[in-house]
Amino acid sequence: MVELLLLLFLVPFLLYVTAPQIRKMLSSGVCTSTVQLPGKVAVVTGANTGIGKETAKELAQRGARVYLACRDMQKGELVAREIQDMTGNQEVLARKLDLSDTKSIRAFAKDFLAQEKHLHILINNAGVMMCPYSKTADGFEMHMGVNHLGHFLLTHLLLERLKESAPSRVVNVSSLAHHLGRIHFHNLQGEKFYNSGLAYCHSKLANILFTQELARRLKGSGVTTYSVHPGTVKSELVRHSSFMRWMWWLFSFFIKTPQQGAQTSLYCALTEGLEILSGNHFSDCHVAWVSAQARNETIARRLWDVSCDLLGLPMDL
Ligand SMILES: NC(=O)c1ccc[n+]([C@@H]2O[C@H](COP(=O)([O-])OP(=O)(O)OC[C@H]3O[C@@H](n4cnc5c(N)ncnc54)[C@H](OP(=O)(O)O)[C@@H]3O)[C@@H](O)[C@H]2O)c1
């Protein structure tokens, strides 16, 4: 009996004490760049929490003017003040951006372009996972609409500034989950069949295909682009699934903190000499393997054209 009680207390206690070390071991990949960013301008979508918040904080720490593009302005303003206080950088600005509404995306871009002459770093970080079937204001399935089409439109609208500010970078936060993704062109909006888990995977595959096609089209422009798997990170991403919330809680000792999860985005945004790897996918601050679908140039080109069509954008940059 004493042994059992000891075990019951000892195991959780040992886990608690060793958790930081175990987590550190499992989360290799640290952005070691010492690049400072005075005079540089960055936009981070979904920067009010999780990985986006930590990414924005580090960019602000290095002296950049950072736009927190958030759908909830109350949360955005709070976090902007928090980052200002922590870093001493007053140029951390919250702006309204709802990626599930193209009007909001266009309004954000219009204000940004009117206000800023430069954009050096765009981090397309915001994301939703495992939402019950729903549509954006423009009738797109929510995962494809927010995670892919929303960022696709935002990037297009800001592209001239990125080109004018070259060398500049676009980082698209994707996921290892893309391995299960497929681009079903006949069912892009999930109207024929829908699974919330797979819908997330499809949209994350779209992030990688977009990155590769964008890199091809921007070759020689001085704008480079990278897709990222941040790792498994303790964040609010699992909010729509009680099963995933439970899993995240169960393994919370081992999964990355948002600060650790931000490292690969920061690595791709900051590391000098990375231009040659434009279009690649990164995980733990290294080039990572992607699925066969994600390497398919025909699918990437077709997805580009279909996305332009859905958003009323010209197909050529
Ligand atoms: N966590 C992981 O294990 C993991 C693994 C692989 C990939 N990722 C990717 O990492 C990225 C960041 O996720 P996270 O883990 O930090 O999740 P998170 O804590 O849930 O943060 C997601 C952010 O996206 C914002 N967002 C959601 N819908 C939006 C919309 N319509 N318009 C504008 N912003 C919107 C959220 O805003 P609100 O706070 O207002 O909802 C929040 O700021 C995502 O792209 C995700 O797919 C995460």
CSV table of C-alpha atoms and ligand atoms in Angstrom, one decimal:
chain,number,residue,atom,x,y,z
A,1,MET,CA,0.0,0.0,0.0
A,2,VAL,CA,2.8,2.4,0.9
A,3,GLU,CA,4.6,1.5,-2.3
A,4,LEU,CA,1.5,2.2,-4.3
A,5,LEU,CA,0.9,5.6,-2.7
A,6,LEU,CA,4.6,6.4,-3.2
A,7,LEU,CA,4.3,5.5,-6.8
A,8,LEU,CA,1.2,7.6,-7.3
A,9,PHE,CA,2.9,10.7,-5.9
A,10,LEU,CA,6.4,10.0,-7.0
A,11,VAL,CA,5.7,9.5,-10.8
A,12,PRO,CA,3.7,12.7,-11.2
A,13,PHE,CA,6.3,14.6,-9.1
A,14,LEU,CA,9.2,13.3,-11.1
A,15,LEU,CA,7.4,14.1,-14.4
A,16,TYR,CA,6.7,17.6,-13.1
A,17,VAL,CA,10.4,18.1,-12.2
A,18,THR,CA,11.8,16.7,-15.4
A,19,ALA,CA,9.2,18.0,-17.8
A,20,PRO,CA,11.2,21.1,-18.9
A,21,GLN,CA,14.2,18.9,-19.7
A,22,ILE,CA,12.1,16.3,-21.6
A,23,ARG,CA,10.3,19.0,-23.5
A,24,LYS,CA,13.7,20.6,-24.4
A,25,MET,CA,15.0,17.2,-25.6
A,26,LEU,CA,11.9,16.6,-27.8
A,27,SER,CA,11.8,20.1,-29.3
A,28,SER,CA,15.1,20.5,-31.1
A,29,GLY,CA,15.4,23.4,-33.4
A,30,VAL,CA,16.2,26.9,-32.1
A,31,CYS,CA,16.5,30.0,-34.1
A,32,THR,CA,20.1,31.1,-33.3
A,33,SER,CA,20.1,34.1,-35.7
A,34,THR,CA,21.3,37.3,-34.1
A,35,VAL,CA,19.8,39.5,-36.8
A,36,GLN,CA,18.4,42.7,-35.4
A,37,LEU,CA,15.4,44.4,-37.1
A,38,PRO,CA,15.5,48.2,-36.6
A,39,GLY,CA,13.7,49.9,-39.5
A,40,LYS,CA,12.1,46.7,-40.6
A,41,VAL,CA,8.3,46.1,-40.8
A,42,ALA,CA,6.6,42.8,-40.1
A,43,VAL,CA,3.0,41.5,-40.2
A,44,VAL,CA,2.0,38.4,-38.2
A,45,THR,CA,-1.5,37.0,-38.6
A,46,GLY,CA,-3.2,35.4,-35.6
A,47,ALA,CA,-0.7,37.2,-33.3
A,48,ASN,CA,-2.9,37.5,-30.3
A,49,THR,CA,-2.1,34.0,-28.9
A,50,GLY,CA,-0.1,30.8,-29.3
A,51,ILE,CA,2.7,30.6,-31.8
A,52,GLY,CA,1.8,33.9,-33.5
A,53,LYS,CA,2.1,35.9,-30.3
A,54,GLU,CA,5.5,34.4,-29.5
A,55,THR,CA,6.7,35.1,-33.1
A,56,ALA,CA,5.5,38.7,-32.9
A,57,LYS,CA,7.1,39.2,-29.5
A,58,GLU,CA,10.6,38.0,-30.8
A,59,LEU,CA,10.3,40.3,-33.9
A,60,ALA,CA,9.5,43.2,-31.6
A,61,GLN,CA,12.3,42.3,-29.3
A,62,ARG,CA,14.7,42.6,-32.3
A,63,GLY,CA,13.4,46.1,-33.0
A,64,ALA,CA,10.9,45.6,-35.9
A,65,ARG,CA,7.7,47.5,-36.2
A,66,VAL,CA,5.2,44.7,-35.9
A,67,TYR,CA,1.6,44.6,-37.0
A,68,LEU,CA,-0.5,42.1,-35.0
A,69,ALA,CA,-3.2,41.1,-37.5
A,70,CYS,CA,-6.0,39.8,-35.3
A,71,ARG,CA,-9.7,39.1,-35.8
A,72,ASP,CA,-10.5,40.1,-32.2
A,73,MET,CA,-9.3,43.7,-31.6
A,74,GLN,CA,-9.8,43.5,-27.8
A,75,LYS,CA,-7.4,40.5,-27.6
A,76,GLY,CA,-5.1,42.2,-30.1
A,77,GLU,CA,-4.8,45.5,-28.2
A,78,LEU,CA,-4.2,43.7,-25.0
A,79,VAL,CA,-1.4,41.6,-26.5
A,80,ALA,CA,0.1,44.7,-28.3
A,81,ARG,CA,0.4,46.4,-24.9
A,82,GLU,CA,1.8,43.3,-23.3
A,83,ILE,CA,4.5,43.0,-25.9
A,84,GLN,CA,5.3,46.7,-25.8
A,85,ASP,CA,5.8,46.5,-22.0
A,86,MET,CA,7.9,43.3,-22.2
A,87,THR,CA,10.2,44.5,-25.1
A,88,GLY,CA,10.1,48.3,-24.6
A,89,ASN,CA,9.3,48.5,-28.3
A,90,GLN,CA,6.3,50.8,-28.7
A,91,GLU,CA,5.9,50.0,-32.4
A,92,VAL,CA,3.7,47.0,-31.9
A,93,LEU,CA,0.4,47.7,-33.5
A,94,ALA,CA,-2.8,45.7,-33.4
A,95,ARG,CA,-4.9,45.8,-36.5
A,96,LYS,CA,-8.2,44.1,-37.4
A,97,LEU,CA,-8.0,41.2,-39.8
A,98,ASP,CA,-10.6,38.5,-40.2
A,99,LEU,CA,-9.4,35.9,-42.6
A,100,SER,CA,-12.8,34.5,-43.0
A,101,ASP,CA,-14.0,37.6,-44.7
A,102,THR,CA,-12.4,38.9,-47.9
A,103,LYS,CA,-13.8,42.4,-47.2
A,104,SER,CA,-11.9,42.5,-43.9
A,105,ILE,CA,-8.7,41.2,-45.7
A,106,ARG,CA,-9.0,43.9,-48.3
A,107,ALA,CA,-9.7,46.6,-45.7
A,108,PHE,CA,-6.6,45.5,-43.7
A,109,ALA,CA,-4.4,45.6,-46.8
A,110,LYS,CA,-5.7,49.0,-47.9
A,111,ASP,CA,-5.0,50.6,-44.5
A,112,PHE,CA,-1.6,48.9,-44.3
A,113,LEU,CA,-0.6,50.1,-47.7
A,114,ALA,CA,-1.7,53.6,-47.0
A,115,GLN,CA,0.3,53.6,-43.7
A,116,GLU,CA,3.5,51.7,-44.6
A,117,LYS,CA,6.0,52.2,-47.3
A,118,HIS,CA,7.7,48.9,-46.5
A,119,LEU,CA,7.0,45.3,-45.6
A,120,HIS,CA,9.9,43.0,-45.0
A,121,ILE,CA,8.4,40.0,-43.2
A,122,LEU,CA,4.9,38.6,-43.6
A,123,ILE,CA,4.1,35.6,-41.3
A,124,ASN,CA,0.9,33.9,-42.4
A,125,ASN,CA,0.4,32.2,-39.1
A,126,ALA,CA,-3.3,32.3,-38.2
A,127,GLY,CA,-5.2,29.0,-38.4
A,128,VAL,CA,-8.3,27.1,-37.5
A,129,MET,CA,-8.5,23.3,-36.9
A,130,MET,CA,-11.3,20.8,-36.8
A,131,CYS,CA,-14.2,23.3,-37.0
A,132,PRO,CA,-17.6,21.9,-37.4
A,133,TYR,CA,-18.7,22.4,-41.1
A,134,SER,CA,-19.1,26.1,-41.7
A,135,LYS,CA,-18.4,28.7,-44.4
A,136,THR,CA,-16.6,32.0,-44.5
A,137,ALA,CA,-18.5,35.2,-45.4
A,138,ASP,CA,-17.6,34.5,-49.1
A,139,GLY,CA,-18.9,30.9,-49.0
A,140,PHE,CA,-15.6,29.1,-48.7
A,141,GLU,CA,-15.3,26.0,-46.4
A,142,MET,CA,-13.8,27.4,-43.2
A,143,HIS,CA,-10.4,25.6,-43.1
A,144,MET,CA,-9.7,26.2,-46.8
A,145,GLY,CA,-11.1,29.7,-46.5
A,146,VAL,CA,-9.1,30.9,-43.5
A,147,ASN,CA,-5.9,28.8,-43.6
A,148,HIS,CA,-5.3,28.9,-47.4
A,149,LEU,CA,-7.5,31.4,-49.4
A,150,GLY,CA,-7.4,34.1,-46.7
A,151,HIS,CA,-3.6,34.1,-46.6
A,152,PHE,CA,-3.4,33.7,-50.4
A,153,LEU,CA,-5.4,36.9,-50.8
A,154,LEU,CA,-3.6,38.8,-48.1
A,155,THR,CA,-0.2,37.9,-49.7
A,156,HIS,CA,-1.3,39.0,-53.1
A,157,LEU,CA,-2.6,42.3,-51.8
A,158,LEU,CA,0.7,43.0,-50.0
A,159,LEU,CA,3.0,41.6,-52.7
A,160,GLU,CA,4.0,44.9,-54.3
A,161,ARG,CA,5.2,46.2,-50.9
A,162,LEU,CA,7.1,43.0,-50.3
A,163,LYS,CA,8.8,43.4,-53.7
A,164,GLU,CA,9.6,47.1,-53.1
A,165,SER,CA,11.1,46.2,-49.7
A,166,ALA,CA,13.2,43.2,-51.1
A,167,PRO,CA,15.0,41.3,-49.7
A,168,SER,CA,11.8,40.3,-48.0
A,169,ARG,CA,10.2,37.1,-46.9
A,170,VAL,CA,6.8,35.3,-46.6
A,171,VAL,CA,6.5,32.5,-44.1
A,172,ASN,CA,3.5,30.2,-44.3
A,173,VAL,CA,2.7,28.2,-41.2
A,174,SER,CA,1.6,24.8,-42.4
A,175,SER,CA,1.7,21.4,-40.5
A,176,LEU,CA,3.0,17.9,-40.6
A,177,ALA,CA,-0.8,17.1,-40.9
A,178,HIS,CA,-0.4,18.0,-44.6
A,179,HIS,CA,0.7,14.4,-45.2
A,180,LEU,CA,-2.9,13.4,-44.8
A,181,GLY,CA,-4.2,16.2,-47.1
A,182,ARG,CA,-5.5,16.0,-50.6
A,183,ILE,CA,-6.6,18.8,-52.9
A,184,HIS,CA,-10.1,17.6,-54.1
A,185,PHE,CA,-10.7,20.1,-56.8
A,186,HIS,CA,-14.3,18.8,-57.3
A,187,ASN,CA,-15.0,19.3,-53.5
A,188,LEU,CA,-12.8,22.2,-52.5
A,189,GLN,CA,-15.6,23.7,-50.3
A,190,GLY,CA,-16.5,20.3,-48.7
A,191,GLU,CA,-20.0,20.3,-50.0
A,192,LYS,CA,-19.9,16.7,-51.3
A,193,PHE,CA,-18.2,15.2,-48.3
A,194,TYR,CA,-16.6,16.6,-45.2
A,195,ASN,CA,-14.4,15.5,-42.3
A,196,SER,CA,-13.2,18.3,-40.0
A,197,GLY,CA,-9.8,16.6,-39.3
A,198,LEU,CA,-9.1,16.0,-42.9
A,199,ALA,CA,-10.3,19.5,-43.9
A,200,TYR,CA,-7.5,20.9,-41.7
A,201,CYS,CA,-5.0,18.6,-43.4
A,202,HIS,CA,-6.2,19.7,-46.9
A,203,SER,CA,-5.8,23.3,-46.0
A,204,LYS,CA,-2.3,22.7,-44.6
A,205,LEU,CA,-1.3,20.9,-47.8
A,206,ALA,CA,-2.6,24.0,-49.7
A,207,ASN,CA,-0.2,26.2,-47.6
A,208,ILE,CA,2.8,24.1,-48.9
A,209,LEU,CA,1.6,24.1,-52.5
A,210,PHE,CA,1.1,27.9,-52.3
A,211,THR,CA,4.6,28.4,-50.9
A,212,GLN,CA,6.2,26.4,-53.7
A,213,GLU,CA,4.2,28.0,-56.5
A,214,LEU,CA,4.8,31.5,-55.0
A,215,ALA,CA,8.6,30.8,-54.8
A,216,ARG,CA,8.6,29.7,-58.5
A,217,ARG,CA,6.7,32.8,-59.5
A,218,LEU,CA,8.8,35.2,-57.4
A,219,LYS,CA,12.2,33.9,-58.5
A,220,GLY,CA,14.6,36.8,-59.0
A,221,SER,CA,12.3,39.3,-57.3
A,222,GLY,CA,14.1,39.3,-53.9
A,223,VAL,CA,11.0,38.0,-52.2
A,224,THR,CA,11.5,34.5,-50.8
A,225,THR,CA,9.0,32.2,-49.1
A,226,TYR,CA,9.1,29.2,-46.8
A,227,SER,CA,6.5,26.9,-45.3
A,228,VAL,CA,6.8,25.6,-41.8
A,229,HIS,CA,5.7,22.8,-39.4
A,230,PRO,CA,6.0,24.4,-35.9
A,231,GLY,CA,5.9,21.0,-34.1
A,232,THR,CA,3.2,19.9,-31.7
A,233,VAL,CA,2.5,22.9,-29.7
A,234,LYS,CA,0.4,23.6,-26.6
A,235,SER,CA,-2.0,26.3,-27.9
A,236,GLU,CA,-5.6,27.1,-28.4
A,237,LEU,CA,-5.7,25.4,-31.8
A,238,VAL,CA,-7.5,22.3,-30.4
A,239,ARG,CA,-10.4,24.4,-29.1
A,240,HIS,CA,-13.0,22.8,-31.4
A,241,SER,CA,-12.2,19.1,-30.5
A,242,SER,CA,-12.7,17.8,-26.9
A,243,PHE,CA,-10.7,14.7,-27.9
A,244,MET,CA,-7.7,16.7,-29.1
A,245,ARG,CA,-8.0,19.0,-26.0
A,246,TRP,CA,-7.8,15.9,-23.9
A,247,MET,CA,-4.8,14.5,-25.8
A,248,TRP,CA,-3.0,17.9,-25.6
A,249,TRP,CA,-3.7,17.9,-21.9
A,250,LEU,CA,-2.5,14.3,-21.5
A,251,PHE,CA,0.8,15.0,-23.3
A,252,SER,CA,1.2,18.6,-22.3
A,253,PHE,CA,4.4,17.7,-20.4
A,254,PHE,CA,6.1,16.7,-23.6
A,255,ILE,CA,4.7,19.0,-26.3
A,256,LYS,CA,6.3,22.3,-27.3
A,257,THR,CA,5.5,25.6,-25.6
A,258,PRO,CA,4.3,28.3,-28.0
A,259,GLN,CA,7.8,30.0,-27.7
A,260,GLN,CA,9.4,26.8,-28.8
A,261,GLY,CA,6.8,26.4,-31.6
A,262,ALA,CA,7.7,29.9,-32.9
A,263,GLN,CA,11.4,29.0,-33.5
A,264,THR,CA,11.0,27.6,-37.1
A,265,SER,CA,8.9,30.6,-38.2
A,266,LEU,CA,11.6,32.9,-36.8
A,267,TYR,CA,14.4,30.8,-38.4
A,268,CYS,CA,12.8,31.2,-41.8
A,269,ALA,CA,12.1,34.9,-41.3
A,270,LEU,CA,15.5,35.8,-40.0
A,271,THR,CA,18.3,33.4,-41.0
A,272,GLU,CA,20.8,34.9,-43.3
A,273,GLY,CA,21.5,33.1,-46.6
A,274,LEU,CA,18.3,31.2,-46.6
A,275,GLU,CA,17.2,32.7,-50.0
A,276,ILE,CA,18.6,29.8,-51.9
A,277,LEU,CA,16.0,27.5,-50.2
A,278,SER,CA,13.0,29.6,-51.1
A,279,GLY,CA,9.9,27.3,-51.6
A,280,ASN,CA,11.2,24.7,-49.1
A,281,HIS,CA,9.4,23.3,-46.1
A,282,PHE,CA,11.0,23.5,-42.6
A,283,SER,CA,10.6,21.8,-39.3
A,284,ASP,CA,12.7,22.2,-36.2
A,285,CYS,CA,14.8,24.8,-38.1
A,286,HIS,CA,15.8,22.3,-40.9
A,287,VAL,CA,14.5,21.5,-44.3
A,288,ALA,CA,11.8,18.9,-43.9
A,289,TRP,CA,10.4,16.2,-46.1
A,290,VAL,CA,6.9,16.8,-47.6
A,291,SER,CA,4.3,14.4,-49.1
A,292,ALA,CA,4.3,13.4,-52.8
A,293,GLN,CA,1.1,15.6,-53.2
A,294,ALA,CA,2.9,18.6,-51.7
A,295,ARG,CA,5.7,18.2,-54.3
A,296,ASN,CA,3.3,18.0,-57.3
A,297,GLU,CA,3.9,21.1,-59.4
A,298,THR,CA,0.8,20.4,-61.5
A,299,ILE,CA,-1.4,20.4,-58.5
A,300,ALA,CA,0.3,23.6,-57.2
A,301,ARG,CA,-0.2,25.4,-60.5
A,302,ARG,CA,-3.9,24.3,-60.6
A,303,LEU,CA,-4.5,25.3,-57.0
A,304,TRP,CA,-3.0,28.7,-57.8
A,305,ASP,CA,-5.3,29.2,-60.7
A,306,VAL,CA,-8.4,28.0,-58.9
A,307,SER,CA,-7.6,30.2,-55.9
A,308,CYS,CA,-7.1,33.3,-58.1
A,309,ASP,CA,-10.4,32.5,-59.8
A,310,LEU,CA,-12.3,32.1,-56.5
A,311,LEU,CA,-10.9,35.4,-55.2
A,312,GLY,CA,-11.2,37.4,-58.4
A,313,LEU,CA,-7.4,37.9,-58.7
A,314,PRO,CA,-5.3,38.0,-61.9
A,315,MET,CA,-3.5,34.7,-62.4
A,316,ASP,CA,-0.1,36.3,-63.2
A,317,LEU,CA,1.8,38.2,-60.6
B,1,LIG,N1,-0.4,24.0,-32.2
B,1,LIG,C1,0.1,23.0,-33.0
B,1,LIG,O1,0.4,21.9,-32.5
B,1,LIG,C2,0.3,23.2,-34.4
B,1,LIG,C3,0.8,22.2,-35.2
B,1,LIG,C4,1.0,22.3,-36.6
B,1,LIG,C5,0.7,23.6,-37.1
B,1,LIG,N2,0.2,24.6,-36.4
B,1,LIG,C6,-0.2,25.8,-37.1
B,1,LIG,O2,0.3,26.9,-36.3
B,1,LIG,C7,-0.5,28.1,-36.6
B,1,LIG,C8,-0.8,28.8,-35.3
B,1,LIG,O3,-1.6,28.0,-34.5
B,1,LIG,P1,-1.5,28.0,-32.9
B,1,LIG,O4,-1.1,26.6,-32.5
B,1,LIG,O5,-0.8,29.1,-32.3
B,1,LIG,O6,-3.1,28.1,-32.6
B,1,LIG,P2,-4.0,29.2,-31.8
B,1,LIG,O7,-3.4,29.4,-30.4
B,1,LIG,O8,-5.4,28.7,-31.9
B,1,LIG,O9,-3.8,30.5,-32.6
B,1,LIG,C9,-4.4,30.7,-33.9
B,1,LIG,C10,-4.5,32.1,-34.2
B,1,LIG,O10,-5.3,32.3,-35.4
B,1,LIG,C11,-6.3,33.2,-35.2
B,1,LIG,N3,-7.4,33.1,-36.2
B,1,LIG,C12,-8.3,32.0,-36.3
B,1,LIG,N4,-9.2,32.3,-37.2
B,1,LIG,C13,-8.9,33.5,-37.7
B,1,LIG,C14,-9.5,34.4,-38.6
B,1,LIG,N5,-10.7,34.0,-39.3
B,1,LIG,N6,-9.0,35.6,-38.9
B,1,LIG,C15,-7.9,36.0,-38.3
B,1,LIG,N7,-7.2,35.2,-37.3
B,1,LIG,C16,-7.8,34.0,-37.0
B,1,LIG,C17,-6.7,33.0,-33.8
B,1,LIG,O11,-7.5,34.2,-33.4
B,1,LIG,P3,-8.5,34.1,-32.1
B,1,LIG,O12,-7.6,34.0,-30.9
B,1,LIG,O13,-9.3,35.3,-32.2
B,1,LIG,O14,-9.3,32.8,-32.3
B,1,LIG,C18,-5.4,32.9,-33.1
B,1,LIG,O15,-4.8,34.2,-33.0
B,1,LIG,C19,-1.7,27.6,-37.3
B,1,LIG,O16,-1.6,27.9,-38.7
B,1,LIG,C20,-1.7,26.1,-37.1
B,1,LIG,O17,-2.3,25.4,-38.2
B,1,LIG,C21,0.0,24.4,-35.0
